[in-house]
PDB file of C-alpha atoms in Angstrom:
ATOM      1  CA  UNK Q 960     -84.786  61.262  53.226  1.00 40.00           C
ATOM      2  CA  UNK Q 961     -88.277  59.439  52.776  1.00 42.00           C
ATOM      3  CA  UNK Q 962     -89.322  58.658  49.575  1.00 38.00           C
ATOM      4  CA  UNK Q 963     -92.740  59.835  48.292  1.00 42.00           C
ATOM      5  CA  UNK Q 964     -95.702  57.323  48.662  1.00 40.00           C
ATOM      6  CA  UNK Q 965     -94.012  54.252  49.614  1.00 43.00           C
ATOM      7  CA  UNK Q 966     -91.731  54.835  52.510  1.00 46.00           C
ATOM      8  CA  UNK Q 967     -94.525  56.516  55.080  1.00 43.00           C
ATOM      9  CA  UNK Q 968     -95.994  54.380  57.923  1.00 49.00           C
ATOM     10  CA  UNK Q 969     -99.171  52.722  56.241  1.00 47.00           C
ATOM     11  CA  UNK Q 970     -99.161  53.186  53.001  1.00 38.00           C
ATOM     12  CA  UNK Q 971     -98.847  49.436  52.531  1.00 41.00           C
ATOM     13  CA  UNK Q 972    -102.433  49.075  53.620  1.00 42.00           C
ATOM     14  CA  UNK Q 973    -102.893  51.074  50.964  1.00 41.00           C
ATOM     15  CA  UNK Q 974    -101.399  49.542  48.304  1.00 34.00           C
ATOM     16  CA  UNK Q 975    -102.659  46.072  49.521  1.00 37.00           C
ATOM     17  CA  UNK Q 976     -98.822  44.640  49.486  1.00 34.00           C
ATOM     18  CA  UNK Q 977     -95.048  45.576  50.851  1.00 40.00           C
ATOM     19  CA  UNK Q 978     -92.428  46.557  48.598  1.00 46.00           C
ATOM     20  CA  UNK Q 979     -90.931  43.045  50.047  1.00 46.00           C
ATOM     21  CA  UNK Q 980     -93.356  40.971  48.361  1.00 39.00           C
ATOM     22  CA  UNK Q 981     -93.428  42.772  45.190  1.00 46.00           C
ATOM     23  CA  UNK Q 982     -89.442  41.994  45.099  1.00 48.00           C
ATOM     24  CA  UNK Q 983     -90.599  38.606  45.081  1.00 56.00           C
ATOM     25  CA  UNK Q 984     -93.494  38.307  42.667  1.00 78.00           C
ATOM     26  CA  UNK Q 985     -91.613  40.114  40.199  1.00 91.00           C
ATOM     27  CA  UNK Q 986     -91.938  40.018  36.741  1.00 94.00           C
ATOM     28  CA  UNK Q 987     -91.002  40.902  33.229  1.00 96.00           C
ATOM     29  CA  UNK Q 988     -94.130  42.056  30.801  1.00 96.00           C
ATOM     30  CA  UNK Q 989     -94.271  43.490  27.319  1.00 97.00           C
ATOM     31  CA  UNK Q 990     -96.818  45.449  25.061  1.00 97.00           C
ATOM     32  CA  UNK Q 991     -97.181  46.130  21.654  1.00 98.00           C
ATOM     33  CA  UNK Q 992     -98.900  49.608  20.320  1.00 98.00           C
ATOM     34  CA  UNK Q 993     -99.319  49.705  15.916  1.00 95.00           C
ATOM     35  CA  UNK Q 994     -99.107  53.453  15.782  1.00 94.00           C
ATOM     36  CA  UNK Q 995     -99.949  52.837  11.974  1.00 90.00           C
ATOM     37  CA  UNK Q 996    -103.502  52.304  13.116  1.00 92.00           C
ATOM     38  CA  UNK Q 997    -104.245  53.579  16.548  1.00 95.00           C
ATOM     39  CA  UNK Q 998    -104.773  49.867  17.881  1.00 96.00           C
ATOM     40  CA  UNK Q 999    -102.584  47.350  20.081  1.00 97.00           C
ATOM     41  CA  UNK Q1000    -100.833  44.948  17.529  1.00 97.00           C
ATOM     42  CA  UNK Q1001    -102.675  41.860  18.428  1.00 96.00           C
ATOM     43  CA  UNK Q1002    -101.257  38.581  16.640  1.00 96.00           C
ATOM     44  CA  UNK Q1003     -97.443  40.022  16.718  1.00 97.00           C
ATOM     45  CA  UNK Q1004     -94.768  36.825  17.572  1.00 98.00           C
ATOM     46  CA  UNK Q1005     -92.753  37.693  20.211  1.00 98.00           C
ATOM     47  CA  UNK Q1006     -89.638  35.851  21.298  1.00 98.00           C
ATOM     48  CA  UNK Q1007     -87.511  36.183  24.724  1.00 98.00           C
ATOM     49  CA  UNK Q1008     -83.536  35.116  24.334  1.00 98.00           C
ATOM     50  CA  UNK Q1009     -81.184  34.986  27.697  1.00 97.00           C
ATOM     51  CA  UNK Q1010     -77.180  35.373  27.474  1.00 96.00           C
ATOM     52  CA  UNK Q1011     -75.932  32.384  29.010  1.00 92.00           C
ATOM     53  CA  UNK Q1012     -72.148  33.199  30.049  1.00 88.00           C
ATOM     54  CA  UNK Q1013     -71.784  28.922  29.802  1.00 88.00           C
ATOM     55  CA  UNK Q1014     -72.437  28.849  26.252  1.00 86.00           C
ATOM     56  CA  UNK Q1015     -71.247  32.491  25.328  1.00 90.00           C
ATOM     57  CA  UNK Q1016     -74.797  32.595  23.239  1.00 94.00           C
ATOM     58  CA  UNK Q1017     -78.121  33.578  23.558  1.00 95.00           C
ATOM     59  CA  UNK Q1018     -80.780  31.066  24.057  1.00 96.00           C
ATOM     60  CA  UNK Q1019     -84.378  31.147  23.445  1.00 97.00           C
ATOM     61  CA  UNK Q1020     -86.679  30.793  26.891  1.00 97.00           C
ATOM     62  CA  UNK Q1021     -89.897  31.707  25.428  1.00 96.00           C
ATOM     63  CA  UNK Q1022     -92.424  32.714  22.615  1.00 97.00           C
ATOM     64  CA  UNK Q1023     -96.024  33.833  21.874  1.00 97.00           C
ATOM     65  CA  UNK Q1024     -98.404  35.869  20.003  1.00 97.00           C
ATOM     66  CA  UNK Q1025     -99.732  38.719  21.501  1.00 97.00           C
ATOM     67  CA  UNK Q1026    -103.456  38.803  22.826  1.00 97.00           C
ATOM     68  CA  UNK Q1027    -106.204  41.546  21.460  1.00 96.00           C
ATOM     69  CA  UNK Q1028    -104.692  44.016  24.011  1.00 96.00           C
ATOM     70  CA  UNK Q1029    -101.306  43.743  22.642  1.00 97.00           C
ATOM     71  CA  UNK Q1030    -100.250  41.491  25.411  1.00 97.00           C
ATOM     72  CA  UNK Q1031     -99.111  38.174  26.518  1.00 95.00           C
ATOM     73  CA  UNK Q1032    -101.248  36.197  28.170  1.00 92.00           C
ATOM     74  CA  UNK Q1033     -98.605  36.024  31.176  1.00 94.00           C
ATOM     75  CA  UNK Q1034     -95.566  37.292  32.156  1.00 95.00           C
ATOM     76  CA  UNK Q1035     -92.300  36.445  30.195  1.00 96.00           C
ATOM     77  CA  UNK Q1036     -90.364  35.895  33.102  1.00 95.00           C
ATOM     78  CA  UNK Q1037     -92.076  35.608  36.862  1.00 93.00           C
ATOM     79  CA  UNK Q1038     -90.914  33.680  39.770  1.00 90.00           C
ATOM     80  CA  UNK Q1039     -88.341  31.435  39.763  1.00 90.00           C
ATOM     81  CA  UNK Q1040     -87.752  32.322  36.037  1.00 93.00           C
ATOM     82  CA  UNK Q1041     -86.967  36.190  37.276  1.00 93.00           C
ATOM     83  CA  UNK Q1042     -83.430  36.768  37.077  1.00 93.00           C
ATOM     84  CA  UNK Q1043     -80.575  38.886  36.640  1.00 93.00           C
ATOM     85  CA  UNK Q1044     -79.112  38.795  33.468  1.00 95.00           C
ATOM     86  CA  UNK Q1045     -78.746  40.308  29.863  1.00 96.00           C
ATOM     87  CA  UNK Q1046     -82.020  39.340  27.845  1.00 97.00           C
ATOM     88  CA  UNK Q1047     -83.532  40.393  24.114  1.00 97.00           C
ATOM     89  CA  UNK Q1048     -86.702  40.705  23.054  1.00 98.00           C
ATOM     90  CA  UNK Q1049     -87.361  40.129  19.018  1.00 98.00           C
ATOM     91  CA  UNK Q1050     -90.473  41.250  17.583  1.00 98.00           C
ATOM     92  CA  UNK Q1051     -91.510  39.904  14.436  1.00 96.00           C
ATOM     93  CA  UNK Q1052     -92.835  43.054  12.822  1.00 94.00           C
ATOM     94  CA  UNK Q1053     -92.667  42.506   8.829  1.00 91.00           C
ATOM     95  CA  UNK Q1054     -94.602  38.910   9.335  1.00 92.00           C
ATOM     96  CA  UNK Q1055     -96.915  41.730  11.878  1.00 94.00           C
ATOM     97  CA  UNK Q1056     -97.668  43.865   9.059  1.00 91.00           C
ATOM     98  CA  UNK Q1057     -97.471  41.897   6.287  1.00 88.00           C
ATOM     99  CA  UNK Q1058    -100.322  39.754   7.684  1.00 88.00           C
ATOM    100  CA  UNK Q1059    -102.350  42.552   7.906  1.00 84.00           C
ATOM    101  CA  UNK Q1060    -101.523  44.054   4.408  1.00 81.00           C
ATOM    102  CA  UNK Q1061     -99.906  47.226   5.824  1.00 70.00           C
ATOM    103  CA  UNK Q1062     -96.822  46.846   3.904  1.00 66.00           C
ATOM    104  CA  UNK Q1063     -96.096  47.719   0.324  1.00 58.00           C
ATOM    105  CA  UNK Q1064     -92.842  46.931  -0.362  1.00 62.00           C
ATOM    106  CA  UNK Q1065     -90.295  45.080   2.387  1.00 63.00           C
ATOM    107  CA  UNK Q1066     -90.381  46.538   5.773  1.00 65.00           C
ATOM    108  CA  UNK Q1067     -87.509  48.379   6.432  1.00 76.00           C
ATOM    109  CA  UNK Q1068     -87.533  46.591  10.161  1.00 84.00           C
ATOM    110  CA  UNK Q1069     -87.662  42.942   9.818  1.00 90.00           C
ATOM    111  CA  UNK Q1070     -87.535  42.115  13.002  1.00 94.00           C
ATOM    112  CA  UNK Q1071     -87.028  44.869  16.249  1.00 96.00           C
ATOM    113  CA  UNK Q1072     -84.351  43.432  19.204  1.00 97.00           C
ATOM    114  CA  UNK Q1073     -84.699  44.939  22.218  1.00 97.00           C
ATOM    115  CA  UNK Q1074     -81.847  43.984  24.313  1.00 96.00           C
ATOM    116  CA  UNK Q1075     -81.968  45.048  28.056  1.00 95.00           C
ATOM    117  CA  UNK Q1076     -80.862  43.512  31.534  1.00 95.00           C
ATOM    118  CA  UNK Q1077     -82.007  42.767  34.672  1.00 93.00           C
ATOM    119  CA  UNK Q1078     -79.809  44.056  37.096  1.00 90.00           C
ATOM    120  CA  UNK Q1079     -82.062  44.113  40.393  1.00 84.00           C
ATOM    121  CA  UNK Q1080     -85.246  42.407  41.644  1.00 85.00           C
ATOM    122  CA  UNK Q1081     -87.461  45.116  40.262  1.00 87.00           C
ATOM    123  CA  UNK Q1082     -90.426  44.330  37.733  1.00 91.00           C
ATOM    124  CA  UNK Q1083     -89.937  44.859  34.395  1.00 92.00           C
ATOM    125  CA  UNK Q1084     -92.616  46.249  31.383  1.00 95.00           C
ATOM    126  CA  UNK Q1085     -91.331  46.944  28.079  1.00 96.00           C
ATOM    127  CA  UNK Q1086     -93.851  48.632  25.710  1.00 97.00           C
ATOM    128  CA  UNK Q1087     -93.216  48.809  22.177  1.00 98.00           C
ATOM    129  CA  UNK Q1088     -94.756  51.312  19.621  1.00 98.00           C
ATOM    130  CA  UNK Q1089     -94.124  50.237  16.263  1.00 95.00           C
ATOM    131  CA  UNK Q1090     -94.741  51.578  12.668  1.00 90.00           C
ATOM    132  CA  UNK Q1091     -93.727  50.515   9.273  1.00 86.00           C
ATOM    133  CA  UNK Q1092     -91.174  52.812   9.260  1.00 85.00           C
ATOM    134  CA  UNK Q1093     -90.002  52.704  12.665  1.00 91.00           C
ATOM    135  CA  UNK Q1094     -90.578  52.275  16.267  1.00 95.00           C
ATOM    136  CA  UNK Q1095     -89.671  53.340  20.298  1.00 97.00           C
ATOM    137  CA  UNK Q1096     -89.282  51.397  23.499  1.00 95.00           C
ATOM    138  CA  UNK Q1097     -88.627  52.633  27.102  1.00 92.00           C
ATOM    139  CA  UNK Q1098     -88.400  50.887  30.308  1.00 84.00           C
ATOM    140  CA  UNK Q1099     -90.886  51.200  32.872  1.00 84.00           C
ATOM    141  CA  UNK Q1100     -92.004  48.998  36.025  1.00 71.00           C
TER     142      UNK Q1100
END
């Protein structure tokens, strides 16, 4: 059976790339949304951990503080960095909205894992809407 939009003749003239060589420039991307005010959560701290099966732990690879958009400035994991694995992604939301004097009492989420793994060569986005009082996440490429 052909697939829809990417398996006929020509369409990667089209997209301006194969599917090949977006297996290799894959990457792993996040987003933040502050449903609280209708605006991407800009200044959030972010952290990426990686299980490593040697030390039976999880280990920090990276950090920042997302842009205006609600974004990194680049990718989490690209490259040589891509790989399969089990990963988490903490977001720092009571420092989030505590900075920006959203939060009355303690936030009920102090910080948000989002644990997930990469099981093929497939880019990964994970956007995060978050609230005082709660949040959602989905997978998407």
């Amino acid at each position: 059976m052909q697939k829809p939009f990417t398996d006929r003749p020509g369409r990667e003239k089209e997209r301006g790339f194969s599917i090949q060589q977006l297996a290799k420039g894959c990457t792993l991307t996040t987003h933040v949304w502050d449903t609280s005010i209708g605006r991407p959560a800009s200044g959030l701290l972010v952290e990426l951990w990686r299980y490593t099966q040697e030390q039976g732990e999880y280990v920090k690879l990276k950090e920042g503080r997302l842009d205006d958009s609600g974004r990194l400035l680049h990718p989490l994991l690209e490259g040589e960095t891509f790989q399969k694995g089990k990963y988490e992604l903490l977001y720092d939301v009571q420092a989030y909205f505590e900075e920006r004097g959203l939060m009355q009492t303690d936030a009920f989420y102090s910080v948000i894992p989002v644990s997930f793994s990469i099981n093929r060569e497939e880019s990964c986005h994970i956007p995060l809407y978050i609230s005082p009082g709660g949040y959602s996440t989905y997978q998407t490429s």
